[in-house]
Amino acid sequence: MQRNGFLKNTATISLFTLTGLSLVIHSSDSLGQETVSYREDQAVAGQVVYEQRCASCHGYNLEGFELAPRLNGNFFSRRWGDGAADNLARNVQRMPPNEAGLSGEETANVLSYLFSRNGVEAGSLALPADLNLLSGYIIPAQELVDSRFTPRLPSFSTNGPVLPVSRLKDLTPVTNELLLDPPADDWLVWRRTHSNLGHSPLTEINKDNVDDLRLSWTWSLPPGANMMTPIVHDGVMFALSSGDVVQAIDATTGDLLWAYQHELEGENPSESKKGVSIWEDKIIVGTSDLKLIALEAKTGRLAWEHEIETNGETDHRFKSAPMVVNDKAIFGLVGQMAVAGGNFIVAIDLNSREEAWRFYTIARPDELYGNSWNGLSLEERTGGSVWTPGSYDPDTNLVYFGPAPTYDTVTMREFRNVPGTTTDALYTNSTIALDADTGELVWHFQHVKNDLLDLDWAFERQIMELPVNGEMLKAVVTGGKAAIFEAMDAVTGEYLFSIDLDMQNVFSEIDPRTGDKTMFPGAVLQPGEETPGLAKNGVCPDALGARNMQTTSYNPTTRMLYVPMQDTCINNLTNRRWQKYPNPEQDGLWGLVKAVNLETREVEWTTRQFAPPASGHLTTDAGILFRGTIDRLFQAVDQEDGEVLWQQRLDNAPTSYPITYSVEGKQYVAVATNSGSYFANGMERTTGITNSPTGASLWVFALPN
């Protein structure tokens, strides 16, 4: 069972991503259905299966983890109560992701265990394993408990500054102009600049002295999944952690300056956001209960909050980081299968604190490209989640985002033959360019139409100048899970080129004029085809992808793109790893880095190592690439050939985004560790790596004085 519901290549995602927001209350008698019954021995056997196959994602106490929410309490009752048991069984049977699914008997036993933990008493009749028989049974809904004001312990808030005198007093406002051209010493944006290159001009730490890098300080973070990027301004670091905790820290010593913890109402998972933003004298934070809040940067006190209007939907999630452009905080939401009509990108005016515009990532039936959804009604359309911050080009005043695929693939592979419709499913798996002031769609390019294999193109969009056919063009470059990278004209959206890094057997051909892709016949999901383990056997990469949330970095001087990758596609039938070019010498080497020259469009070097990547990449003008791996290593690598120049073992996997900054002439490198993410934990299972289920820290390194 999965950790974050990111997989979308079947009719359902995880145990928790069914369409609908509230219970449909009815009596069993009216439908001729009986209340579920199970035996105690089934529940006992189900607990064993659950702890072996499911607990690593959903928790040993059914408490949930990241985007795989809890399996008991209000959430379970709302999702599954008064519903037919076969719906839950079909979801359980497809788990865990990337593995062979559970057998019918195992599924019935796991269901029995879940029922036993949700107030359904055991009886003398066994719960059947047959799905058709299960459709005749109803799961009784338990009484909902008001948990809006459940206290959380401990509290991390300091109610203002900790020290009477600190670096906070010298903190200067961050203007729109500063955000567009950040000082080399600061790290003000998710990937340092709105171009999302993940590159720094700092050079104090270089290839000659990086071996002397030493630990400068550490700081324990609130436990939980955490993919945050700390930001740094005027020597003060601002970090967002699990539990919606924001902390201001002296970036040279690790001393806490203030802490704020947002009080959440209800059951809101609060893990794996990408970070906070800074604007003027405020820290801008997206919360787990879908509010945008502003904290005073010098005190950590709440200045104001704005609740995002979701029209009654309760299953949107904030997993990104707000980007601040022209006095607006712009960000997208994720929603999974539970959100009918899909997700959206929204801009909040930071002066008026009101919504400025909204763009729906799923085309509406009566609007442009609304006919691209196989004739589905708006309520039947799902997906278009926005997992990462966008990028911004001030010359065009465009923001660029990448909505993820749909979640309900069954209806999108039916042959409905509705006149005037297609199955393209816009704007999923597209790069979309929006006017930053109005939210108007200026152009879009769809990388894959009607993606049914969960091969997201939902990652960073990088803006750069590239030579194309003898002319320098401003391009937007991005790559999907299949490790195919594509470039579009940043102004017009015109397709420029593709680079296939040879990690997939899905697409047989890419049209060099349009970028349209032809699939191998064996990769096409047919109507009614089963996908055990949330994957199509023999098709690679699987839902983990050959690349994923671990961001690339780009050195604009050398025009080299450094891609963190994983070779973890396992055939569920043979239990063997698939490789396009099989090489026995690479057995046990799951992680890769590929250095791609975007001018020549050639791979200049590839390195392999045991562990898959955990962190995003960070490059500097000194020729160093910083990276983290699932086996708790943080490394400095030579950009020229991939040689490891320095490494440090950490307390946990650095499933986050490293940064570098400078204070008073001294350069630091920082990275956060934590208890993982869906990607990290999936890779741990594949490779046999075991990390601590708890523990999160900030690690900051520098050269000795």
XYZ file of C-alpha atoms in Angstrom:
705
model
C 0.000 0.000 0.000
C 1.335 3.351 -0.944
C 2.476 6.327 1.037
C 1.170 9.296 -0.857
C -1.414 8.401 -3.434
C 0.816 9.638 -6.252
C 0.105 6.561 -8.387
C -2.723 6.990 -10.805
C -2.638 4.208 -13.373
C -5.755 2.344 -12.339
C -9.339 3.182 -11.621
C -8.353 4.013 -8.070
C -5.201 5.194 -6.365
C -5.042 3.975 -2.809
C -7.473 3.010 -0.129
C -8.366 6.640 0.246
C -8.908 8.180 -3.153
C -12.464 7.469 -4.151
C -14.644 10.120 -5.711
C -17.075 11.812 -3.352
C -16.738 13.999 -0.325
C -19.325 12.807 2.156
C -21.128 9.655 3.093
C -24.148 8.667 1.091
C -26.333 7.373 3.902
C -28.720 4.550 3.087
C -30.013 1.445 4.756
C -28.772 -1.978 3.859
C -32.306 -3.250 3.450
C -33.140 -0.745 0.722
C -30.433 -2.180 -1.492
C -30.847 -5.793 -0.480
C -27.360 -5.796 1.031
C -26.219 -7.225 4.354
C -23.765 -5.785 6.844
C -20.285 -7.266 6.473
C -19.412 -10.248 8.608
C -15.983 -11.711 9.325
C -14.401 -14.244 11.685
C -11.865 -13.356 14.365
C -9.272 -15.691 12.814
C -9.521 -13.715 9.569
C -8.763 -10.480 11.415
C -5.770 -12.081 13.138
C -4.408 -13.348 9.817
C -5.172 -9.975 8.233
C -3.084 -8.164 10.818
C -0.073 -10.254 9.831
C -0.558 -9.467 6.137
C -1.196 -5.802 6.877
C 1.990 -5.414 8.924
C 4.034 -7.195 6.252
C 2.599 -5.535 3.146
C 0.792 -2.361 4.170
C 2.045 -0.853 7.424
C 5.204 0.680 5.966
C 2.937 3.094 4.100
C -0.252 3.375 6.152
C 1.265 2.977 9.610
C 1.256 0.150 12.140
C -1.561 1.880 13.993
C -3.470 2.692 10.794
C -2.524 6.334 11.386
C -1.553 7.007 7.772
C 1.576 8.540 6.331
C 2.060 11.409 3.905
C -0.669 11.133 1.231
C -1.769 7.696 2.334
C -4.137 8.847 5.108
C -5.268 6.902 8.108
C -7.259 3.683 7.877
C -9.424 4.287 10.921
C -11.565 6.969 12.460
C -13.450 9.686 10.622
C -11.577 9.361 7.357
C -12.287 5.645 7.020
C -15.923 6.139 7.985
C -16.435 8.968 5.499
C -14.731 7.127 2.669
C -16.043 3.616 3.089
C -18.943 3.656 5.549
C -22.313 2.626 4.116
C -20.562 1.548 0.926
C -20.297 -1.853 -0.732
C -17.393 -3.956 0.540
C -16.198 -4.876 -2.950
C -15.148 -1.263 -3.601
C -12.704 -1.372 -0.713
C -11.624 -4.902 -1.658
C -10.738 -3.914 -5.223
C -8.434 -1.211 -3.912
C -6.787 -3.446 -1.329
C -6.274 -6.184 -3.904
C -4.149 -3.904 -6.094
C -1.732 -3.080 -3.285
C 1.121 -2.674 -2.537
C 2.167 -0.548 -5.511
C 4.988 -1.857 -7.712
C 4.518 -5.362 -6.322
C 2.262 -8.298 -7.054
C -1.164 -7.543 -5.595
C -2.765 -9.380 -2.680
C -4.571 -12.658 -3.253
C -8.305 -12.938 -2.712
C -7.820 -14.629 0.660
C -5.239 -12.047 1.762
C -7.585 -9.263 0.720
C -10.478 -10.683 2.717
C -8.242 -11.057 5.766
C -6.898 -7.502 5.519
C -10.457 -6.195 5.199
C -11.409 -8.194 8.281
C -8.541 -6.637 10.207
C -9.572 -3.137 9.097
C -13.171 -3.797 10.120
C -11.999 -5.014 13.524
C -10.129 -1.743 14.023
C -13.147 0.312 12.972
C -15.839 -0.892 15.347
C -17.255 -3.817 13.367
C -17.540 -6.858 15.635
C -16.495 -10.328 14.512
C -19.105 -13.011 13.963
C -19.445 -16.641 12.981
C -19.597 -16.113 9.213
C -16.389 -15.672 7.229
C -15.919 -12.666 4.968
C -15.906 -14.046 1.412
C -12.955 -13.495 -0.907
C -15.076 -13.354 -4.062
C -15.580 -9.763 -5.242
C -19.030 -10.505 -6.623
C -20.140 -11.817 -3.240
C -18.594 -8.832 -1.455
C -20.714 -6.487 -3.545
C -23.693 -7.742 -1.581
C -22.278 -6.554 1.753
C -22.277 -3.050 3.258
C -19.536 -1.604 5.484
C -21.326 0.016 8.458
C -20.419 3.660 9.013
C -19.231 4.468 12.511
C -20.286 7.645 14.262
C -18.070 10.570 13.301
C -16.105 12.192 16.091
C -15.535 15.952 16.182
C -11.744 16.221 15.960
C -11.456 19.851 14.938
C -9.805 20.914 18.155
C -7.806 17.832 19.044
C -4.663 19.120 20.800
C -1.289 18.317 19.281
C 1.662 17.609 21.529
C 4.257 18.868 21.757
C 3.747 22.410 20.568
C 6.699 23.911 18.727
C 5.511 27.531 18.891
C 7.639 30.044 20.794
C 5.088 32.899 20.647
C 7.634 35.312 19.285
C 11.426 35.688 19.209
C 13.499 33.531 21.548
C 16.439 35.912 21.927
C 16.329 39.656 22.691
C 19.091 40.346 20.143
C 19.743 38.287 17.017
C 20.133 38.456 13.258
C 16.403 39.138 13.044
C 16.942 42.818 13.836
C 18.960 43.289 10.617
C 16.464 41.459 8.404
C 15.633 43.591 5.355
C 12.444 43.476 3.232
C 12.443 41.252 0.142
C 11.009 43.109 -2.833
C 9.666 41.740 -6.111
C 12.867 42.976 -7.749
C 15.010 41.073 -5.251
C 13.059 37.882 -5.916
C 13.742 38.253 -9.640
C 17.491 38.743 -9.102
C 18.419 37.198 -5.733
C 21.811 37.990 -4.180
C 24.299 35.131 -4.540
C 24.507 34.899 -0.739
C 20.767 34.287 -0.288
C 18.469 31.430 -1.243
C 15.060 33.080 -1.627
C 13.141 30.738 -3.956
C 12.525 26.980 -4.118
C 15.320 26.396 -6.696
C 17.147 29.693 -5.918
C 15.607 31.636 -8.824
C 12.247 31.524 -10.590
C 14.016 29.819 -13.514
C 14.188 26.674 -11.313
C 17.749 25.807 -12.358
C 18.922 24.670 -8.914
C 22.253 26.404 -9.481
C 24.328 28.767 -7.351
C 27.140 31.160 -8.356
C 28.986 30.604 -5.053
C 32.557 29.297 -5.376
C 34.247 29.320 -1.945
C 33.654 25.568 -1.681
C 35.420 24.162 -4.719
C 36.907 20.942 -6.047
C 40.250 21.634 -4.394
C 38.915 22.082 -0.855
C 35.576 20.271 -0.747
C 37.230 17.280 0.919
C 37.718 19.554 3.945
C 33.973 20.157 4.273
C 32.872 19.678 7.877
C 29.654 19.714 9.839
C 28.903 23.270 10.943
C 25.655 22.641 12.826
C 22.548 20.465 12.994
C 19.007 21.095 14.138
C 16.335 18.514 15.003
C 13.122 19.053 13.060
C 9.594 17.911 13.921
C 9.311 14.248 12.892
C 7.523 13.226 9.726
C 7.845 13.282 5.964
C 9.329 16.564 4.832
C 10.464 17.529 1.324
C 11.115 21.156 2.212
C 13.653 23.573 0.843
C 14.900 25.978 3.526
C 15.186 29.575 2.381
C 17.859 31.985 3.622
C 17.889 35.783 3.760
C 20.359 38.051 5.574
C 21.779 35.108 7.506
C 18.401 33.833 8.729
C 17.063 30.449 7.610
C 13.315 29.724 7.427
C 12.310 26.050 7.457
C 8.879 24.424 7.048
C 8.459 20.995 8.625
C 5.859 18.279 9.059
C 2.997 19.411 11.251
C 2.938 22.876 9.631
C 5.813 24.077 11.820
C 7.807 27.088 10.590
C 11.113 27.852 12.289
C 13.522 30.776 11.943
C 17.117 29.728 12.616
C 20.429 31.547 12.685
C 21.965 30.223 9.470
C 25.508 30.352 10.926
C 24.984 28.672 14.300
C 21.741 26.702 14.138
C 20.248 28.662 17.041
C 16.454 28.856 17.037
C 15.183 32.435 16.672
C 11.427 31.783 16.626
C 8.957 29.014 15.807
C 5.333 29.017 14.705
C 2.978 26.039 14.544
C -0.236 26.399 12.603
C -3.195 24.955 14.492
C -4.985 22.533 12.191
C -8.676 21.753 12.279
C -9.780 18.200 11.547
C -7.753 15.369 10.041
C -5.296 17.031 7.683
C -2.108 15.229 6.655
C 0.692 17.756 6.893
C 3.740 16.175 5.326
C 5.979 16.719 2.307
C 5.485 20.330 1.370
C 8.271 21.955 -0.640
C 8.756 24.976 1.628
C 7.775 28.590 2.283
C 8.229 31.891 0.452
C 9.417 35.301 1.563
C 7.869 38.633 0.514
C 8.588 42.051 1.942
C 8.752 41.453 5.721
C 6.531 38.356 5.683
C 6.993 34.589 5.437
C 4.267 33.159 3.196
C 3.083 29.643 4.073
C 0.582 27.245 2.551
C -1.073 25.215 5.303
C -2.466 21.700 5.396
C -6.006 22.996 5.990
C -5.733 25.038 2.772
C -5.010 28.474 4.092
C -2.389 30.908 2.926
C -0.896 32.605 5.960
C 1.631 35.389 6.415
C 4.017 35.423 9.372
C 6.050 38.412 10.493
C 9.589 37.498 9.452
C 11.149 39.169 12.504
C 8.819 37.716 15.146
C 7.098 34.632 13.711
C 3.718 36.020 14.749
C 0.694 35.519 12.519
C -0.011 38.645 10.458
C -2.983 37.413 8.430
C -4.535 34.359 6.823
C -6.636 33.682 3.758
C -8.750 30.531 3.364
C -8.641 28.970 -0.107
C -12.151 28.462 -1.500
C -12.603 24.814 -2.510
C -16.379 24.828 -3.023
C -16.936 22.180 -0.401
C -14.171 19.810 -1.511
C -12.281 18.509 1.513
C -9.619 16.414 -0.185
C -7.432 19.026 -1.852
C -3.888 19.052 -0.497
C -1.077 21.603 -0.527
C 2.219 19.892 -1.420
C 4.080 22.642 -3.222
C 5.542 25.977 -2.102
C 4.009 29.314 -3.033
C 5.951 31.313 -5.604
C 5.719 35.085 -5.203
C 5.423 37.042 -8.456
C 4.242 40.645 -8.826
C 2.934 40.771 -5.251
C 0.972 37.555 -5.755
C 1.457 34.136 -4.169
C 0.858 31.581 -6.933
C 0.566 27.844 -6.274
C -1.313 24.707 -7.278
C -3.094 21.981 -5.327
C -3.197 18.207 -5.494
C -6.449 16.339 -5.100
C -6.203 12.710 -6.192
C -9.249 10.671 -7.069
C -11.376 12.126 -4.300
C -11.688 15.546 -5.943
C -14.361 15.542 -8.618
C -13.471 17.980 -11.373
C -9.755 17.966 -10.615
C -7.419 20.603 -9.268
C -6.438 24.204 -9.847
C -3.731 26.838 -9.690
C -4.584 29.976 -7.730
C -3.046 33.420 -7.196
C -3.591 35.367 -3.962
C -2.947 39.115 -4.012
C -0.656 39.678 -1.043
C -1.705 43.304 -0.624
C -5.481 42.860 -0.687
C -5.245 39.263 0.645
C -7.931 38.233 -1.839
C -7.926 35.715 -4.672
C -6.686 37.355 -7.875
C -7.286 34.515 -10.323
C -7.758 30.773 -10.643
C -6.951 28.330 -13.441
C -8.462 24.841 -13.482
C -5.972 22.211 -14.620
C -8.805 19.979 -15.847
C -10.579 21.543 -18.833
C -14.227 22.351 -18.100
C -16.823 20.749 -20.408
C -18.091 24.102 -21.750
C -14.655 25.698 -22.171
C -11.638 25.370 -24.463
C -10.523 21.736 -24.779
C -13.438 20.645 -22.620
C -14.178 18.022 -25.269
C -10.907 16.163 -24.564
C -12.308 13.949 -21.794
C -14.048 11.124 -23.662
C -17.455 12.677 -23.043
C -17.122 12.565 -19.241
C -19.061 15.007 -17.116
C -17.083 17.431 -14.967
C -17.796 15.340 -11.857
C -16.253 12.290 -13.554
C -12.997 14.084 -14.373
C -10.104 13.852 -11.915
C -6.416 14.625 -11.699
C -4.315 17.535 -12.863
C -2.542 17.725 -9.501
C 0.221 20.332 -9.168
C 3.017 18.843 -7.060
C 5.818 21.368 -7.511
C 6.200 25.147 -7.677
C 6.057 26.766 -11.076
C 8.692 28.840 -12.827
C 8.430 32.452 -14.004
C 9.872 34.493 -16.874
C 9.673 38.264 -16.297
C 10.278 39.020 -19.996
C 7.042 37.296 -21.013
C 5.307 37.654 -17.620
C 4.408 33.975 -17.865
C 4.324 31.339 -15.130
C 4.854 27.725 -16.170
C 3.344 24.694 -14.436
C 3.020 20.964 -15.103
C -0.297 19.300 -14.091
C -0.100 15.564 -13.397
C -2.154 12.809 -15.125
C -5.713 11.788 -14.441
C -6.546 9.181 -11.806
C -9.536 7.337 -13.244
C -7.998 5.508 -16.178
C -10.825 2.987 -16.638
C -13.284 5.475 -18.119
C -10.542 7.081 -20.185
C -9.765 3.832 -22.005
C -13.374 3.009 -22.843
C -14.345 3.258 -26.506
C -17.283 5.640 -26.129
C -17.247 7.018 -29.678
C -18.843 10.318 -28.630
C -18.871 12.664 -31.646
C -16.660 15.731 -31.321
C -14.661 14.407 -28.365
C -11.148 13.075 -27.812
C -9.389 11.256 -24.974
C -6.453 13.690 -24.721
C -7.431 14.657 -21.135
C -6.178 18.232 -21.144
C -4.376 19.796 -19.367
C -2.859 16.672 -17.802
C 0.804 15.926 -18.529
C 1.154 19.338 -20.160
C 3.356 22.347 -19.756
C 0.981 25.276 -19.368
C 1.970 28.944 -19.636
C -0.285 31.375 -17.772
C -0.294 35.163 -17.652
C 1.032 35.922 -14.160
C -1.347 38.858 -13.698
C -4.588 37.340 -14.977
C -4.164 33.541 -14.997
C -5.155 33.450 -18.657
C -3.832 30.456 -20.606
C -1.326 31.731 -23.172
C -0.155 28.362 -24.496
C 0.082 24.710 -23.610
C 2.066 21.722 -24.844
C 0.872 18.229 -23.964
C 3.779 15.821 -23.596
C 1.636 12.672 -23.453
C -2.026 12.452 -24.349
C -4.304 10.419 -22.081
C -1.535 8.965 -19.941
C -2.839 5.749 -18.382
C 0.498 4.515 -16.993
C 1.124 7.239 -14.400
C 4.151 8.552 -16.281
C 3.856 12.070 -14.895
C 5.333 15.163 -16.480
C 4.642 16.992 -13.217
C 8.120 18.116 -12.230
C 10.197 21.297 -12.447
C 10.014 23.552 -15.505
C 13.409 25.159 -16.130
C 13.853 28.353 -18.136
C 17.102 28.787 -20.060
C 18.702 30.163 -23.222
C 19.588 27.399 -25.699
C 20.898 27.282 -29.276
C 18.267 25.714 -31.535
C 18.893 25.447 -35.267
C 21.551 28.130 -35.109
C 19.419 30.591 -33.123
C 19.475 31.365 -29.395
C 16.004 30.817 -27.969
C 14.536 31.099 -24.505
C 13.284 27.586 -23.765
C 11.291 25.785 -21.117
C 12.803 22.351 -20.427
C 11.213 19.540 -18.429
C 11.301 15.757 -18.187
C 8.770 13.122 -17.162
C 8.980 9.805 -15.337
C 9.967 8.064 -18.577
C 13.203 10.134 -18.533
C 12.345 11.877 -21.767
C 13.273 15.552 -21.609
C 11.647 18.087 -23.894
C 12.128 21.758 -24.732
C 9.471 24.265 -25.767
C 9.798 27.864 -26.906
C 9.112 29.873 -23.743
C 7.243 32.562 -25.680
C 5.085 30.531 -28.057
C 5.094 26.976 -26.676
C 6.407 25.636 -29.980
C 7.963 22.193 -29.625
C 11.747 22.301 -30.029
C 13.237 18.873 -29.300
C 13.204 15.707 -27.156
C 16.022 13.754 -25.504
C 15.219 10.140 -24.572
C 17.592 8.866 -21.877
C 16.884 5.205 -22.756
C 15.068 4.193 -19.584
C 11.676 3.246 -21.052
C 9.888 0.746 -23.302
C 6.618 2.690 -23.572
C 7.191 4.987 -26.541
C 8.528 3.585 -29.799
C 8.758 6.887 -31.657
C 8.712 10.648 -31.084
C 7.782 12.855 -34.035
C 10.740 15.276 -34.448
C 8.421 18.018 -35.735
C 5.606 17.891 -33.186
C 6.770 15.790 -30.233
C 3.785 13.439 -30.669
C 4.555 10.010 -29.275
C 3.716 6.540 -30.583
C 3.394 3.799 -27.998
C 4.556 0.234 -28.277
C 1.407 -1.919 -28.632
C 2.304 -3.846 -25.485
C 2.292 -0.651 -23.423
C -1.286 0.277 -24.267
C -3.799 -0.432 -21.490
C -6.908 -2.067 -22.886
C -10.458 -1.658 -21.558
C -10.958 -4.013 -18.618
C -7.274 -4.936 -18.373
C -6.139 -5.601 -14.808
C -3.149 -3.780 -13.369
C -1.993 -5.719 -10.283
C 0.366 -3.763 -8.083
C -0.754 -0.569 -9.825
C 1.434 -1.347 -12.843
C 1.260 -2.996 -16.249
C 3.589 -5.952 -16.211
C 6.499 -5.668 -18.595
C 6.122 -1.916 -19.041
C 8.903 0.287 -17.711
C 9.468 2.525 -15.955
C 6.878 1.687 -13.337
C 5.051 4.236 -11.217
C 8.245 5.195 -9.368
C 9.562 6.485 -12.656
C 13.074 6.588 -14.025
C 13.078 10.104 -12.561
C 10.724 11.645 -10.060
C 10.433 14.505 -7.561
C 14.200 14.611 -7.169
C 14.894 17.720 -9.211
C 17.523 18.139 -11.884
C 20.066 20.959 -11.773
C 21.386 22.956 -14.718
C 24.658 24.825 -15.047
C 23.935 27.708 -17.461
C 27.651 28.247 -18.182
C 28.366 24.704 -19.372
C 24.763 24.008 -20.523
C 24.920 20.715 -18.647
C 21.787 19.198 -17.091
C 22.367 16.758 -14.218
C 19.558 14.214 -13.854
C 19.044 12.057 -10.720
C 17.589 8.714 -11.790
C 16.661 5.261 -10.551
C 16.742 1.955 -12.387
C 14.101 0.231 -10.270
C 11.557 -1.224 -12.677
C 10.703 -4.741 -11.482
C 8.600 -7.136 -13.533
C 5.917 -8.379 -11.142
C 5.710 -11.734 -12.922
C 9.430 -12.562 -12.988
C 10.583 -10.392 -10.048
C 13.538 -9.288 -12.184
C 14.692 -5.788 -12.996
C 14.080 -4.569 -16.528
C 16.861 -2.749 -18.357
C 16.824 -1.533 -21.937
C 20.450 -2.618 -22.222
C 20.874 -5.513 -19.736
C 24.244 -5.568 -18.027
C 24.991 -8.137 -15.292
C 27.753 -5.884 -13.966
C 25.072 -3.368 -12.968
C 23.177 -5.816 -10.751
C 22.564 -4.171 -7.404
C 23.308 -0.681 -8.728
C 19.939 1.060 -8.575
C 20.881 4.737 -8.661
C 22.170 6.789 -11.581
C 23.274 10.281 -12.475
C 23.264 11.304 -16.125
C 25.013 14.460 -17.300
C 23.260 15.731 -20.425
C 24.661 18.444 -22.690
C 21.575 20.407 -23.781
C 23.502 22.065 -26.605
C 24.605 18.813 -28.251
C 21.697 16.826 -26.750
C 24.079 14.037 -25.836
C 24.758 12.247 -22.548
C 28.349 13.108 -21.603
C 28.664 10.738 -18.675
C 26.681 8.322 -16.511
C 27.525 7.045 -13.053
C 25.867 4.256 -11.116
C 25.756 3.483 -7.426
C 23.897 1.169 -5.075
C 21.281 3.579 -3.747
C 18.713 5.519 -5.771
C 18.610 9.311 -5.380
C 16.836 10.902 -2.434
C 17.409 14.617 -2.889
C 17.223 17.073 -5.701
C 20.467 18.128 -7.346
C 22.385 21.344 -6.610
C 25.193 22.675 -8.803
C 27.562 25.595 -8.238
C 29.888 27.699 -10.370
C 32.775 25.897 -8.663
C 32.025 22.764 -10.694
C 30.491 20.806 -7.813
C 27.238 18.849 -7.822
C 25.656 18.160 -4.413
C 23.272 15.217 -4.122
C 21.728 12.858 -1.558
C 20.906 9.162 -1.801
C 18.431 6.821 -0.120
C 21.190 5.110 1.895
C 21.630 8.340 3.916
C 24.620 9.680 2.003
C 25.101 13.342 1.089
C 27.780 13.765 -1.564
C 29.779 16.355 -3.479
C 30.395 15.199 -7.052
C 32.637 16.553 -9.804
C 30.437 18.013 -12.556
C 32.995 17.007 -15.198
C 32.945 13.252 -14.688
C 30.725 12.314 -11.726
C 33.591 11.404 -9.403
C 32.596 11.539 -5.726
C 34.816 14.150 -4.056
C 33.312 14.114 -0.556
C 30.493 12.381 1.289
C 28.859 12.286 4.701
C 26.506 9.707 6.196
C 23.415 11.363 7.719
C 20.826 10.271 10.279
C 18.150 9.556 7.670
C 17.520 9.851 3.950
C 17.790 13.442 2.630
C 14.500 13.368 0.716
C 14.493 17.123 0.204
C 16.232 19.859 -1.778
C 19.752 21.005 -0.777
C 20.726 24.671 -0.851
C 23.884 26.737 -0.500
C 24.257 30.250 0.877
C 26.859 32.599 2.294
C 26.945 34.717 5.454
C 29.749 37.210 6.118
C 31.836 35.666 3.358
C 31.500 32.054 4.535
C 29.692 29.527 2.306
C 27.384 26.871 3.769
C 25.579 23.872 2.269
C 22.345 22.690 3.895
C 20.070 19.676 3.440
C 17.135 18.251 5.419
C 16.629 14.609 6.322
C 13.331 13.035 7.350
C 11.356 9.820 7.593
C 10.817 9.611 3.875
C 8.229 10.058 1.181
C 6.313 7.781 -1.131
C 9.249 7.777 -3.535
C 11.917 7.183 -0.906
C 10.019 4.392 0.804
C 9.171 2.731 -2.486
C 12.845 2.737 -3.395
C 13.762 1.394 0.026
C 11.445 -1.577 -0.536
C 12.864 -2.237 -3.996
C 16.514 -2.055 -2.982
C 16.274 -3.547 0.510
C 17.522 -0.406 2.256
C 16.270 0.111 5.805
C 16.121 3.617 7.269
C 14.711 4.915 10.523
C 10.901 5.322 10.462
C 11.307 8.533 12.463
C 13.807 11.318 12.714
C 14.247 14.560 10.791
C 17.133 17.022 10.928
C 18.778 19.955 9.227
C 22.428 19.311 8.368
C 24.627 22.302 7.513
C 28.222 21.991 6.289
C 31.035 24.502 5.777
C 34.807 24.663 5.434
C 36.771 24.974 8.685
C 37.810 28.481 9.718
